[in-house]
Structure formats: C-alpha cells, structure tokens
XYZ file of C-alpha atoms in Angstrom:
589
model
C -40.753 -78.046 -41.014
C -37.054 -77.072 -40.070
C -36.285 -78.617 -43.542
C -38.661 -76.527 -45.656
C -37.429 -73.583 -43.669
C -33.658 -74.675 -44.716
C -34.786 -74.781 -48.429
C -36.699 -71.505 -48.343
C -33.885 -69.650 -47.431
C -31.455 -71.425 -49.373
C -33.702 -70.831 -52.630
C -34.057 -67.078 -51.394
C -30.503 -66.376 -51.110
C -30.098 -67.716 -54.599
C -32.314 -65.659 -56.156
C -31.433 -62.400 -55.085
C -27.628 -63.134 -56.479
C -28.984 -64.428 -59.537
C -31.700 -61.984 -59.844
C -29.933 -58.942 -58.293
C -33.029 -56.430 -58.687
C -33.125 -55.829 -54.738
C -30.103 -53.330 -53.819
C -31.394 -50.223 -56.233
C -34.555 -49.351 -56.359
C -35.565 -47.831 -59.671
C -37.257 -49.232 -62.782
C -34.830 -47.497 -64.997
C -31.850 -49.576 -63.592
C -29.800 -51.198 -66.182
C -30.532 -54.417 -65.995
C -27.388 -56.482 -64.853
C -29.197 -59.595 -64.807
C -30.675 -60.150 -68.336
C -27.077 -62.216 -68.916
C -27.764 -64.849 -66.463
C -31.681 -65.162 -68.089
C -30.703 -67.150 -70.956
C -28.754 -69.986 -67.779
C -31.400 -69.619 -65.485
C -34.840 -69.934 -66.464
C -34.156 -72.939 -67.642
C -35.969 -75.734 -65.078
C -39.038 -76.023 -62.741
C -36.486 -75.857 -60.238
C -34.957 -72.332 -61.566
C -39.145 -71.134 -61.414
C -39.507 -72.473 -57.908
C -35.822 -70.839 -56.452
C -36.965 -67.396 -58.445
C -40.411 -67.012 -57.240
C -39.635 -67.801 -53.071
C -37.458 -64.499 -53.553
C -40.934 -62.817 -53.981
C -41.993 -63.716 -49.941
C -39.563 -61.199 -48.472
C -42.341 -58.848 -49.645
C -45.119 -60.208 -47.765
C -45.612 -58.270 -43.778
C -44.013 -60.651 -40.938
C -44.409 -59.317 -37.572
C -45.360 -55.742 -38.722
C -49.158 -58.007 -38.674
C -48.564 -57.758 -35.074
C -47.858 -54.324 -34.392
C -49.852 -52.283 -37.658
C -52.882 -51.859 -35.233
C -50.318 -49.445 -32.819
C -51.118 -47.078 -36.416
C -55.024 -47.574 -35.488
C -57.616 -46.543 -32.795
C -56.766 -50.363 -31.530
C -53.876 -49.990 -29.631
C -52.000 -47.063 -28.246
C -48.122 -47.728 -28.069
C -45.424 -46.177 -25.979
C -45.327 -43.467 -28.554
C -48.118 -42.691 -30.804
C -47.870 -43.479 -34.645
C -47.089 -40.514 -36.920
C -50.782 -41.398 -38.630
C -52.738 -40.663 -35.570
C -51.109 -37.421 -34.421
C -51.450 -35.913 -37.941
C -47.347 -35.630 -38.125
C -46.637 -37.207 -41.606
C -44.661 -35.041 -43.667
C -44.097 -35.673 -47.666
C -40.841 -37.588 -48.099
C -37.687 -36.358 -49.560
C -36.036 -39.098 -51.171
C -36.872 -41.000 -54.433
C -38.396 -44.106 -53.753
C -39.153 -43.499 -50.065
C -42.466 -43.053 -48.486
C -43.760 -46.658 -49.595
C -43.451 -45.522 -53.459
C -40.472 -47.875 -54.436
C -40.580 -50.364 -57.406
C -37.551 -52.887 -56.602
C -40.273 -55.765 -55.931
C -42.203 -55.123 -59.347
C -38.975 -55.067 -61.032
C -38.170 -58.443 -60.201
C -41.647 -59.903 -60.397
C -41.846 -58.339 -64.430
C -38.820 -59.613 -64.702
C -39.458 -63.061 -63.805
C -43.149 -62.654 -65.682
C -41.216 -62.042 -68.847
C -38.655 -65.176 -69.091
C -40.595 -67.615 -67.060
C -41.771 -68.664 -70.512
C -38.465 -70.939 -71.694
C -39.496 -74.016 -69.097
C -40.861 -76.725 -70.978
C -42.728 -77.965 -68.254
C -46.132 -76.557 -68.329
C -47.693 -77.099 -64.991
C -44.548 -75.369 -63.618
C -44.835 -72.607 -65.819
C -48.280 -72.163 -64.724
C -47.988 -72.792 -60.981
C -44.971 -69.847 -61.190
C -46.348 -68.039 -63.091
C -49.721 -68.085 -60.785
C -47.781 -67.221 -57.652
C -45.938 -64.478 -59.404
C -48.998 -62.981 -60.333
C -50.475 -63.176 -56.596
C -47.323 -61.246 -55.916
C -47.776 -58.456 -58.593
C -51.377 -58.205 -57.083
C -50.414 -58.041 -53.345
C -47.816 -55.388 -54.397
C -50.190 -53.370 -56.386
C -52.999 -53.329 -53.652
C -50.699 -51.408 -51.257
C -49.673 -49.547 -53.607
C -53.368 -48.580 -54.354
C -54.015 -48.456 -50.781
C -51.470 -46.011 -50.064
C -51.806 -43.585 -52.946
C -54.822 -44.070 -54.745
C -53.888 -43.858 -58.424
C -50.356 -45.317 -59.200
C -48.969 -46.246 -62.398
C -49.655 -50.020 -63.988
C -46.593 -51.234 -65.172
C -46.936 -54.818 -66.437
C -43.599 -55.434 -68.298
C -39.512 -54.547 -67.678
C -38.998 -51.455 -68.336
C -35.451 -50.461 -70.217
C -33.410 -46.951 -69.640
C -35.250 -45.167 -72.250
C -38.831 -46.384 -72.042
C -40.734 -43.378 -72.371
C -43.007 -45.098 -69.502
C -40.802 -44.419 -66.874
C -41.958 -41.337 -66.933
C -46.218 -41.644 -67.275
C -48.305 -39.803 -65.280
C -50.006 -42.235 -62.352
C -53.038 -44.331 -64.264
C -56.529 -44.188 -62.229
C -57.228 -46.741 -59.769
C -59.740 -48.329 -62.271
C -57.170 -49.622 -63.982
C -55.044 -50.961 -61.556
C -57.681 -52.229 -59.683
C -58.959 -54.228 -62.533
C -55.350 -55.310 -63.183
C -55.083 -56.659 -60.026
C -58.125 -58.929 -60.183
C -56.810 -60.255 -63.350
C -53.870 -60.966 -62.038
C -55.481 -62.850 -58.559
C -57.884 -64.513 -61.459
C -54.882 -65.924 -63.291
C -53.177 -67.266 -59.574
C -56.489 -68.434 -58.456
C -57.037 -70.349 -61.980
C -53.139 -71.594 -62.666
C -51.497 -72.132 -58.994
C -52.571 -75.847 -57.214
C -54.922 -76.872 -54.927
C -52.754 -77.373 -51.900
C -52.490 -77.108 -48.397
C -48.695 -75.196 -47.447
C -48.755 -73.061 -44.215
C -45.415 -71.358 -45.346
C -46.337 -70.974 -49.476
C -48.787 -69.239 -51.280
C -51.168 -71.393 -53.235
C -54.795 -71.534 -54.620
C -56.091 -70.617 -51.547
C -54.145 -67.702 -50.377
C -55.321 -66.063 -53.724
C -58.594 -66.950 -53.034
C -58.457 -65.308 -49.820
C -56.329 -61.893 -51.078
C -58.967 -61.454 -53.888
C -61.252 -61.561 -51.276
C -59.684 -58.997 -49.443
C -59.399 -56.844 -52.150
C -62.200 -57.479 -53.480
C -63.851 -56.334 -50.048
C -61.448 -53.051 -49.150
C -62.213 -51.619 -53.192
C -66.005 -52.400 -52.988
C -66.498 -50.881 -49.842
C -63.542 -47.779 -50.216
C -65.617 -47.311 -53.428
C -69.664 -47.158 -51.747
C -68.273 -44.742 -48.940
C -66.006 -42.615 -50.820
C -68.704 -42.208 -53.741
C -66.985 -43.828 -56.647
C -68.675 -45.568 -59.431
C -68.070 -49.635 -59.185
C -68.631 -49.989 -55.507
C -71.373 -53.732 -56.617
C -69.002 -54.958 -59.232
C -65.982 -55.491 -56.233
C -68.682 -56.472 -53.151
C -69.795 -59.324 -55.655
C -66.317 -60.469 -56.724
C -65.337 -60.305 -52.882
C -68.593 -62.557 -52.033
C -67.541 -64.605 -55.090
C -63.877 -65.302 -54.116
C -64.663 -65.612 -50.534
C -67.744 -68.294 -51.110
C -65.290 -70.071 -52.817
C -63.109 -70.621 -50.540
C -65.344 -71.362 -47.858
C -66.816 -74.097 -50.101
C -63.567 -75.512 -51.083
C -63.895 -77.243 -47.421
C -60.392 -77.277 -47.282
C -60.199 -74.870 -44.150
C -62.400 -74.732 -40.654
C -61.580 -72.825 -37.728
C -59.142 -74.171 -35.005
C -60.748 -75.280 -31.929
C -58.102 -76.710 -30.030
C -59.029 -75.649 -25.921
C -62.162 -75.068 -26.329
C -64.393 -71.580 -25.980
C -61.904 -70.380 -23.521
C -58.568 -70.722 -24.959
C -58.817 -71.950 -28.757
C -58.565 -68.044 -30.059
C -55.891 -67.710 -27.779
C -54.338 -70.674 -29.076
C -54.462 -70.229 -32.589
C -51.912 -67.311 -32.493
C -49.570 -68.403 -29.453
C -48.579 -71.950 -30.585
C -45.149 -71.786 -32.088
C -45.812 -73.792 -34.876
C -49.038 -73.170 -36.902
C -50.665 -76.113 -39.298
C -53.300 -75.880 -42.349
C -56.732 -76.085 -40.198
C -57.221 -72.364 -40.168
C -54.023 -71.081 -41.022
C -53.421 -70.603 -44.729
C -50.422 -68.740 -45.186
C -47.715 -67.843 -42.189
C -44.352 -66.900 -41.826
C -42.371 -69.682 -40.252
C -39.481 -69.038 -37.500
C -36.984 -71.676 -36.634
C -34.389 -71.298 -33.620
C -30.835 -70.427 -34.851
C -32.287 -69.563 -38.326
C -34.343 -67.014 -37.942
C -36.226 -65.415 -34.945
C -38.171 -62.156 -33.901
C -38.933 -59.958 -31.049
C -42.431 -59.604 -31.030
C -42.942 -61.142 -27.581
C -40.693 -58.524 -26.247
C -42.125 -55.877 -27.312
C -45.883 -56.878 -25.759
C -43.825 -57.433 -22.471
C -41.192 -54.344 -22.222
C -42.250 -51.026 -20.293
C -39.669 -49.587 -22.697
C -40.377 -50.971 -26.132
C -44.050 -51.417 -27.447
C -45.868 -51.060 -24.199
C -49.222 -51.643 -26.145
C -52.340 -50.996 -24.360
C -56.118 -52.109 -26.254
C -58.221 -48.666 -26.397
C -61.261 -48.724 -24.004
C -63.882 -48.398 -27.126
C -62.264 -51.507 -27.613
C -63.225 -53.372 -24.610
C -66.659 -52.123 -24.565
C -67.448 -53.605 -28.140
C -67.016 -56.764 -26.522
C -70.723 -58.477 -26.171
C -72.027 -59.919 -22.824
C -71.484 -63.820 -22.977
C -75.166 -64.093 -23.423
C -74.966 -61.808 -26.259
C -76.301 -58.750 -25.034
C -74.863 -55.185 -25.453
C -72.035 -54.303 -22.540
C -72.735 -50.515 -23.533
C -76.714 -50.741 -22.647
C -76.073 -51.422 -18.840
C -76.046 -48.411 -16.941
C -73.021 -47.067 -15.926
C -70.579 -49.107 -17.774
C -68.729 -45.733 -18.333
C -67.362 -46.049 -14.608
C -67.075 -49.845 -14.045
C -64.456 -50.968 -12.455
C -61.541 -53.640 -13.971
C -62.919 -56.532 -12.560
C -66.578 -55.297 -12.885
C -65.957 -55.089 -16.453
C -64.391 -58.421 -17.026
C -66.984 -60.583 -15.846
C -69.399 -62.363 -18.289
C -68.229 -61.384 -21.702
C -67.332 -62.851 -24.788
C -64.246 -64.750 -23.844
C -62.406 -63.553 -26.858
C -61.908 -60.496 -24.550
C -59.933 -62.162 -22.351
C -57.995 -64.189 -24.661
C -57.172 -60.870 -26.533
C -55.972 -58.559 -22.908
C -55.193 -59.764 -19.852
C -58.057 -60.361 -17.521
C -58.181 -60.842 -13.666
C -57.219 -64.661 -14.092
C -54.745 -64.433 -16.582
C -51.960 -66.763 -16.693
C -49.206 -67.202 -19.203
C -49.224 -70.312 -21.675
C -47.787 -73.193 -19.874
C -47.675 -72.108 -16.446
C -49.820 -73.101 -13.182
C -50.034 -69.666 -11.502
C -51.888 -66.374 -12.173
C -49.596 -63.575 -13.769
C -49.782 -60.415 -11.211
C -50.953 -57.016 -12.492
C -48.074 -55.526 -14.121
C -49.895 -52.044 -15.337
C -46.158 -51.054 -16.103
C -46.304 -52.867 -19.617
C -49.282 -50.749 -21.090
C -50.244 -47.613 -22.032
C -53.831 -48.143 -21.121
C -53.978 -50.853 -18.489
C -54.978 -53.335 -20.640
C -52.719 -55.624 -21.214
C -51.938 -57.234 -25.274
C -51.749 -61.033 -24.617
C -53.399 -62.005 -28.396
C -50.346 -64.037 -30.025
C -47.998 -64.193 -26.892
C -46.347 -67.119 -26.447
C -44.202 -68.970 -23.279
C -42.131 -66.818 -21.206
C -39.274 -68.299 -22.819
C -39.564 -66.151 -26.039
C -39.979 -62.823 -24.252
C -36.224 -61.771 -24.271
C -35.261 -59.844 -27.421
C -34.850 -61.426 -30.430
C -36.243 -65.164 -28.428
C -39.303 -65.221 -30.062
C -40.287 -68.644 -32.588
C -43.788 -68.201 -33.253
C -44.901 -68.109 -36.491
C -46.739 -64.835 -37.578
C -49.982 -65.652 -39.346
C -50.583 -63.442 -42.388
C -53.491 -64.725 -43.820
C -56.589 -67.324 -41.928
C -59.813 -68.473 -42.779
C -62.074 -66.479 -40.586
C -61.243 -63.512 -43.053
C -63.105 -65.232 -45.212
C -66.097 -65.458 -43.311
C -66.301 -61.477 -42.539
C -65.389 -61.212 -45.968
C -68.698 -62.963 -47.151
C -70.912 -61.398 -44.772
C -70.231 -58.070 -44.938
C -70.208 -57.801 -48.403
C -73.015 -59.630 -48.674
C -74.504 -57.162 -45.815
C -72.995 -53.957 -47.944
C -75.026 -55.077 -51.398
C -78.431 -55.999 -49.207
C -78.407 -59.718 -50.122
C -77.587 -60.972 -46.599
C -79.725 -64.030 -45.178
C -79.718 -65.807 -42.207
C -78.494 -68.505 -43.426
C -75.442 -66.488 -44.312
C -74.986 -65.258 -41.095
C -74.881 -68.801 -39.680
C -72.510 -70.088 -42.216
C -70.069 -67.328 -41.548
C -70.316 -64.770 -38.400
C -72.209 -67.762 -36.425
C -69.203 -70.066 -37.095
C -66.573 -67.590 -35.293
C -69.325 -66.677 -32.767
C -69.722 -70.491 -31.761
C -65.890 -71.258 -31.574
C -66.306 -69.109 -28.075
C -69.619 -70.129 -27.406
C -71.413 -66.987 -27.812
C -74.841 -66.809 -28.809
C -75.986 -66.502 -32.519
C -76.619 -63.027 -34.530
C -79.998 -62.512 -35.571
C -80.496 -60.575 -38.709
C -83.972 -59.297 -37.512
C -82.857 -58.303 -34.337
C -80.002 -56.330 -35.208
C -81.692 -54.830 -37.914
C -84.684 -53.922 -35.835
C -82.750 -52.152 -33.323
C -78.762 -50.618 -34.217
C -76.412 -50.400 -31.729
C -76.501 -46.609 -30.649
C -72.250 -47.191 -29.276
C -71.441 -48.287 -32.996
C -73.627 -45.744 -34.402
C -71.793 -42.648 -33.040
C -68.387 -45.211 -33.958
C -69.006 -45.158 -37.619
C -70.979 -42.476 -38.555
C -70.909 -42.576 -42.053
C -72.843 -46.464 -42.524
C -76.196 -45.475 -44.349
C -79.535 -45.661 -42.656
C -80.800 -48.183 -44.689
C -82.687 -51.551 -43.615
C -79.320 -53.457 -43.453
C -77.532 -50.752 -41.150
C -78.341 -52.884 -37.564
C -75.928 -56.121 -39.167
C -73.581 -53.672 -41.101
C -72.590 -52.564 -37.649
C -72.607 -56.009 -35.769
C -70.856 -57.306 -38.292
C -67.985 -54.233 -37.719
C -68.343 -55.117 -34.412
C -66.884 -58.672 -34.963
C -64.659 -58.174 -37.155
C -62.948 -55.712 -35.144
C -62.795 -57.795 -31.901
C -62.137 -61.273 -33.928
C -59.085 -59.986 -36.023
C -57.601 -57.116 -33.459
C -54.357 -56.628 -33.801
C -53.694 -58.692 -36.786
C -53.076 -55.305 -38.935
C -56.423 -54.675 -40.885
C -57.557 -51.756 -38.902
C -56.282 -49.066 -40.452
C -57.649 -49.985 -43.561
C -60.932 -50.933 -42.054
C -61.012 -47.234 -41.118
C -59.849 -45.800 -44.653
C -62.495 -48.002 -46.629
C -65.236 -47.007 -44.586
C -64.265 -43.539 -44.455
C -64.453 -43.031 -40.849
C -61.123 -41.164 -40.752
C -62.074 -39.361 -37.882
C -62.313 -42.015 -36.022
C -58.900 -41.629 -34.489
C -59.641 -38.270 -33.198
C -61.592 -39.213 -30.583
C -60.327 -39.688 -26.928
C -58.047 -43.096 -26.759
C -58.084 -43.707 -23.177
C -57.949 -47.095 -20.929
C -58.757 -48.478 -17.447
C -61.165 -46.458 -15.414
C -60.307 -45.750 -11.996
C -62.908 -44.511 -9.522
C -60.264 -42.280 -7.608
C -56.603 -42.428 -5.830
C -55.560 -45.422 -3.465
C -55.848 -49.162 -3.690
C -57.762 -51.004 -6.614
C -58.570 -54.908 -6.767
C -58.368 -55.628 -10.305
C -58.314 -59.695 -9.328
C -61.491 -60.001 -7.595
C -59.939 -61.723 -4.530
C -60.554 -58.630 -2.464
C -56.609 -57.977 -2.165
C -55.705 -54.591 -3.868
C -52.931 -54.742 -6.516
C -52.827 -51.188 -8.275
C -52.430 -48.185 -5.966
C -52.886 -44.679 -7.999
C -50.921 -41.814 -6.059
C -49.900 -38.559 -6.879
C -46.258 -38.784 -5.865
C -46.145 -40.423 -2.458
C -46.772 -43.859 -1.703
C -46.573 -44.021 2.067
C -48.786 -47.007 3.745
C -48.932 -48.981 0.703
C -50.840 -52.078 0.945
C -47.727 -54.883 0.598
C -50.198 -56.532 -2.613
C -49.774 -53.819 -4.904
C -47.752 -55.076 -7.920
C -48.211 -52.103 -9.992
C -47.806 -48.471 -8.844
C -49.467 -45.278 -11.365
C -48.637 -41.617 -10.547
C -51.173 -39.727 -12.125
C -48.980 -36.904 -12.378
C -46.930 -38.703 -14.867
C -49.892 -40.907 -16.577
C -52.842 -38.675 -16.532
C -56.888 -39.878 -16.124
C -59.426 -38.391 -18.141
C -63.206 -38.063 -16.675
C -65.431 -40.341 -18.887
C -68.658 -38.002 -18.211
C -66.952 -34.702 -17.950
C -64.242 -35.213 -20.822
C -61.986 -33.470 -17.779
C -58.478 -34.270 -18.048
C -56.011 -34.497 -15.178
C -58.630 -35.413 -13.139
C -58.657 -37.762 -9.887
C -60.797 -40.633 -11.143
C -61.274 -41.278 -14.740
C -59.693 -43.636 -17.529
C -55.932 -43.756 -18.167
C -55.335 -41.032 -20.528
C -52.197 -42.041 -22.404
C -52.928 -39.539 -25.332
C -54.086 -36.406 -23.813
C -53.368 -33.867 -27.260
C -55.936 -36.466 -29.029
C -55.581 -37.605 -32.730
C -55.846 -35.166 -35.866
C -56.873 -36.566 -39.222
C -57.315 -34.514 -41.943
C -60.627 -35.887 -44.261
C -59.027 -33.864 -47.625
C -55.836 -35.142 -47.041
C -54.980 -38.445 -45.000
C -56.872 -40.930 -46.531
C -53.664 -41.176 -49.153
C -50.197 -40.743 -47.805
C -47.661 -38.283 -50.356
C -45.391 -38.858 -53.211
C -41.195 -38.224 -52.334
C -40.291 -34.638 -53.732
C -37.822 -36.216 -55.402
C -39.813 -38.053 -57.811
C -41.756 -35.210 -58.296
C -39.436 -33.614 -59.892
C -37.893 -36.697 -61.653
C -40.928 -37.350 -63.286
C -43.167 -33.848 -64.185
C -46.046 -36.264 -65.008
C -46.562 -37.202 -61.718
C -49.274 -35.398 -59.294
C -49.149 -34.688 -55.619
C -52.081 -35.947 -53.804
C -54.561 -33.461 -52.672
C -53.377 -31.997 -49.575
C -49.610 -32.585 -49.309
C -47.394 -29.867 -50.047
C-alpha cells in the first residue's frame, strides 16, 4: 500500500508541472503547456502520470463532515446553508463556479490520442471521462444549468463567453461520458483508483439524484434517469465483484467498515488512502474537540432508528420524553455504532468511554468512522476516507426501482434486506410498509406522492439515511426530493426530564448533572456538566424554549430555506459581468 501511495503522489506532482493548468483558474488562459504536449503524451506511462493528477478533485474528508451542511448533524457553528446566510460571491471563479479541473481534463481528452497503445488509450481515456462526469454533476448540482464545454478552449473562442446550456444537455453529456468509462476502463479491483466499477457506481448516483430531482421538481425525463440508475446499479451488483463487509459481526461490522485504517476491495470501491509521514488528516480531531467540530446527530435522527425487532421507535408512547438510556435500548445496532451509546468504548480499548457531553452540540455523540485514540490529536489521523461503497448501490436499485413502481420483493431482499441483515435486523416487507406509511416520515418528507408505493418510498428514505449518515449525501438527498424545508424545523438533541443528576449508563450512577449556574452537592460521577443558561432545552410537546426539561437546543433561531431560491447556490458578480450571456439564478441578487 505505502508503495502505491509513494507512486500516486510522485505521478501527481509530475503532472501538475508538466500540465500546469492548476494555479489560474480560467478557460481563457493561454495555454503554457501545449509545448510540452508534443514530449509528453507520448507513453502509457505519460497517460497513467497525467490522469492521477485528476484525483485531487475527488472530496477526501469533506465526506466526513458535508452532513454538518444537513439536518444530520449540527456543528459547533451552523453551516451558512441552514441559517439562510449565503450571499452571491464576488470574485470570478469563486462560489464553486471555477473551471481549472475541466481545463486540464479537455486538455488531456484532446492529446491522449498520440499513444500507440490502445488499451491505454482507452483505459485513460475512460477514467478521464469519469472525471469530466464527476466534475460536471456538481457542477449541475450546484447551479442547475451550466455550460458544456467538451474541448480546450483558446483566448478568442467565442465560447468562452455562451450563455449556460440547460441541464438536458449536460446531463445527457454526463451519461455519455460515465457510458464511455464504464465501457473502456478495466474490470479491476483498486481501493485507491477509479475503475469500471467506480463508474458503475457514479452513474448510478447520478443516474438516481437527476431521476428523482427531475419527478419532484416537475421536469420532463424523471423514467429515462430512474431506469439508467436501476440499470447501472443492477450491474454492478451482478458483477459479484463487491459484498458488504462483515467483519465483527451485527454489532460492530458497520462500525468497522469506516474505523479501520486501512480499507480493502470487499465493500470499499474507491477511498482515499493516508500513510504516516506522507500524508495525514484531522478528522478524528474534530469528532473529539469541544472547540473544533463538536458534531452532535439531530434527534429526528435517532428516532428513525427501528426497534431491533423491526418495529417503529416513534409508535411507542411517549418516546418524545424518553430518557438517554431509555432510548438506547433495543434498536437497530447501527445506532449505536453511528453515536455513542451507554456502553460505548473506543476501538481497541477494554474500558467504557465516560459521558463527555462537552464534545457535542446535541448530546449525541459522532463515533461513525472514528478510529484509536491515537489519531485524535490534530493532524494524527491515518484512516482512509471512503468515497464511494457498495451499499450505495443497493439503495440505488431500490429506490429507483420504488420511484418508477416496479419494486418486488425480491428486490427488496436482494438489496435493502442485504444491509438490514449485516446488523441482524428483521426483513422489510413490501406489503406491510405499503399497507401502513410511517406517519414520523410522512410529516419528514412531505412532498413523496400518495401513491401505492409511498409506505417503501419512505422506509427505504429511512435506511438510507441511517445506513450512509454522515458520509456526505444528505444534502443532496434533501435537494432531489425537494424537501428543502426540511432544515427549518427544530434541530435539537438529548431530552432531559428536568435539572440535577441524569444516568445516561444504566448502572444507576448519575453522570450528567444540568444546572443553571451552580453546581453545589454534585454527585462525584458526573463526567459532564450542562448549564442551561449557556446551552438552552427546548420542550418537545410545548415547542417552549429555555425551558427546564426538554431536548438540547443547540439552534434556537431555527433554519431558513428559501423554496424559490436555495435549491441552486449563485453565480460570482464578477463573471456576471465578464460574460453578459450568463444568468443569475432565480433569487440571488
């Protein structure tokens, strides 16, 4: 591994001198490196050192922290998104609409062609499509319409200046371009390099996000994308060549899969690998500082979770005011691999963690992905950061399968069954959820149809919120189904049934004591001290705020999201007025 990581960033480094596209980011840039084409694309080798330039675009531990811009988590300080605070950008090329990476993908696209060896050419050539597709879906994510620009574009191209083409176009340029990787790049297994089946599993993505973004926001197309997605994603489920990692079992293998340091090809298809002394990351630290990330999981959150036997935690009475513990008991144990439950320990070591409420906003502790104590100082942390697994594929399949009405049974077993068993929880019946929705995930997404398939549209929500949390698909979860609003509903935590001692352990020994400034006659257990002054409760029944009992309230002013505005983010000023063809989007002035 340590020698692949050597050679990555070797071949990296070599690129960007050679292909020098990174360090200005316009499309009108002279290009300097059109000299060193005619002695460089010359060998396989050449393609290979060229195209691993293209992975400093893919996310790294942004996976890990993208839900903080969600109704998942709630950091230290809330994201711009959810308090309604983004403003249009000034500069050209800010905001997210920068070109730099196309630039050098077009570029490579359009001299790739002197290597005489063909199943090079094609492999490259494959990969540098993905690329071109991965960097046009955020674009299209982001903004909507964009413009397609599939070549190099000179000084005085007239296209520099186009107006944005629809996201018809682009769209179906992207799935050309995921077509062309999926045909042309080989059937191999590399954790750390994109191949056959990591453009498999992106169409499928895309696929899913246009399909869906298209039935909800009432745009023409919506079947034509739900079938690719199905189409890419039973593909790669048939392929065999993944399964899901089981390693510990129902109660630790989803744990697991994210905290190991180094992840392999059962479920993982493509991560980004970290080697000590060559490159590390601070992820750990920031689930673990009171100063940094502080994450806390929302509390709508922890009540999607399913009883272990597979039954609905938000049918028993009163599971508005249960307590920490109360809460915790019997559910699917993904909960408790994802926050920090009244047992939790920390990988490798024989004694229970105390409650340390300090570390989160909401009292519920992120523990999905951390690793050994060792790797919670800044910049300590090894673990790879997995960008792209096969359980997508699954949720893929089923919910667009679900979302065009063709959803069996037998689907269900051979995809949401599968992730279901790795924790041993029970199996989703088709009949049964469509025979009687989920009234919680009803008022949660609004906007799903009341058709005959809306019971398993929302249990299938339902699981793939809890079974990729925090792995940075929830914001666009939220945009595709156009449940926007979503965010402005009350993200609060841990209930609390009033001030004084709380036993979140079970042991009958009190470890949180909630006090509005004094702390006289503390119990000597407490490991974690709130002052309600400072971090306010909210009543669950009585929506009262800076009440005595109630949840943690760590965003009291509440999210704003604007439904004729904030689906798309704005264009800089500056290229505004660089480019008169260009069009704000609706909303942003």
């Amino acid at each position: 591994m340590k020698k692949m990581t050597i050679k990555y960033y070797i071949y990296a480094a070599a690129s960007i001198f050679l292909l020098g596209s990174c360090n200005k980011d316009f499309l009108e840039r002279p290009s300097e490196d059109q000299v060193e084409a005619p002695y460089f694309f010359n060998t396989a080798k050449d393609l290979e050192v060229a195209t691993n330039d293209f992975y400093t675009m893919l996310a790294t531990t942004s996976v890990y922290s993208e839900d903080a811009n969600s109704d998942n988590l709630m950091p230290l300080n809330p994201a711009d998104k959810i308090k309604g605070n983004r403003i249009v950008p000034v500069a050209s090329g800010s905001g997210g609409w920068s070109w730099g990476n196309l630039r050098k993908i077009n570029y490579f696209l359009a001299n790739f062609h002197k290597v005489a060896d063909e199943d090079a050419k094609a492999k490259y050539a494959g990969i540098a499509r993905f690329f071109r597709a991965y960097f046009y879906y955020d674009k299209v994510k982001t903004f909507g319409d964009v413009p397609w620009y599939g070549k190099v574009l000179s000084a005085n191209d007239p296209d520099l200046f186009k107006a944005r083409d629809s996201r018809f176009l682009v769209m179906d340029s992207i799935m050309a371009d995921l077509d062309y990787a999926i045909e042309h790049i080989p059937a191999e297994k590399q954790v750390n390099l994109v191949t056959k089946y990591t453009a498999m599993l992106l169409k499928s993505r895309v696929a899913l996000f246009e399909g869906t973004f298209r039935k909800y926001h009432k745009l023409e197309g919506a079947d034509k994308y739900l079938n690719e997605a199905v189409e890419a994603s039973q593909m790669l489920i048939n392929s065999s060549a993944y399964t899901l990692f089981t390693d510990g079992g129902a109660a630790a293998a989803y744990r697991n899969l994210f905290a190991r340091d180094k992840q392999d090809a059962i479920e993982t298809i493509l991560a980004v690998d970290y080697e000590l002394g060559l490159k590390v990351h601070s992820t750990a630290y920031n689930f673990t500082s009171a100063t940094s990330g502080s994450y806390g999981l929302m509390k709508d959150v922890v009540n999607s979770y399913l009883m272990n036997d597979g039954s609905r935690f938000t049918d028993k009475s009163g599971y508005q005011t249960y307590s920490f513990f109360q809460e915790m008991q019997n559910r699917d144990p993904r909960l408790t691999q994802t926050t920090a439950g009244p047992d939790f320990r920390v990988n490798g070591e024989s004694k229970n963690e105390p409650v340390t409420l300090n570390i989160t906003t909401t009292g519920y502790r992120l523990i999905k992905a951390l690793p050994n104590r060792a790797q919670w100082g800044t910049g300590a942390s090894v673990f790879d950061i997995v960008i792209f697994r096969f359980a997508e594929a699954l949720l893929v399949n089923a919910e667009a399968k679900a979302e065009l009405g063709t959803l069996t049974q037998g689907d269900l077993d051979n995809t949401i069954n599968r992730l279901r068993a790795r924790v041993g929880m029970p199996n989703l019946n088709l009949v049964q959820a469509n025979a009687n929705p989920d009234p919680y995930l009803e008022e949660m997404y609004p906007n799903v149809e009341n058709t005959a398939n809306k019971g398993v549209i929302l249990e299938i929500r339902r699981e793939r919120r809890i079974e990729l949390f925090n792995e940075g698909l929830r914001w666009d979860d939220l945009m595709r189904w156009k449940e926007g609003k979503k965010v402005t509903k009350p993200m609060v935590g841990v209930y609390f049934s009033g001030l004084g001692s709380h036993d979140f352990t079970g042991d009958a020994v009190p470890d949180v004591f909630l006090h509005t400034g004094s702390t006289a006659g503390t119990p000597a257990s407490i490991t974690s001290f709130i002052n309600i002054n400072q971090r306010t409760l909210r009543n669950p029944l009585t929506g009262q705020q800076n009440a005595t009992s109630g949840n943690l309230d760590p965003f009291p002013q509440g999210g704003v999201f604007d439904e004729q505005r904030d689906y798309f983010a704005p264009l800089p000023s500056e290229d505004l007025i660089l480019n008169k063809n260009l069009v704000q989007n609706p909303g942003w002035k």
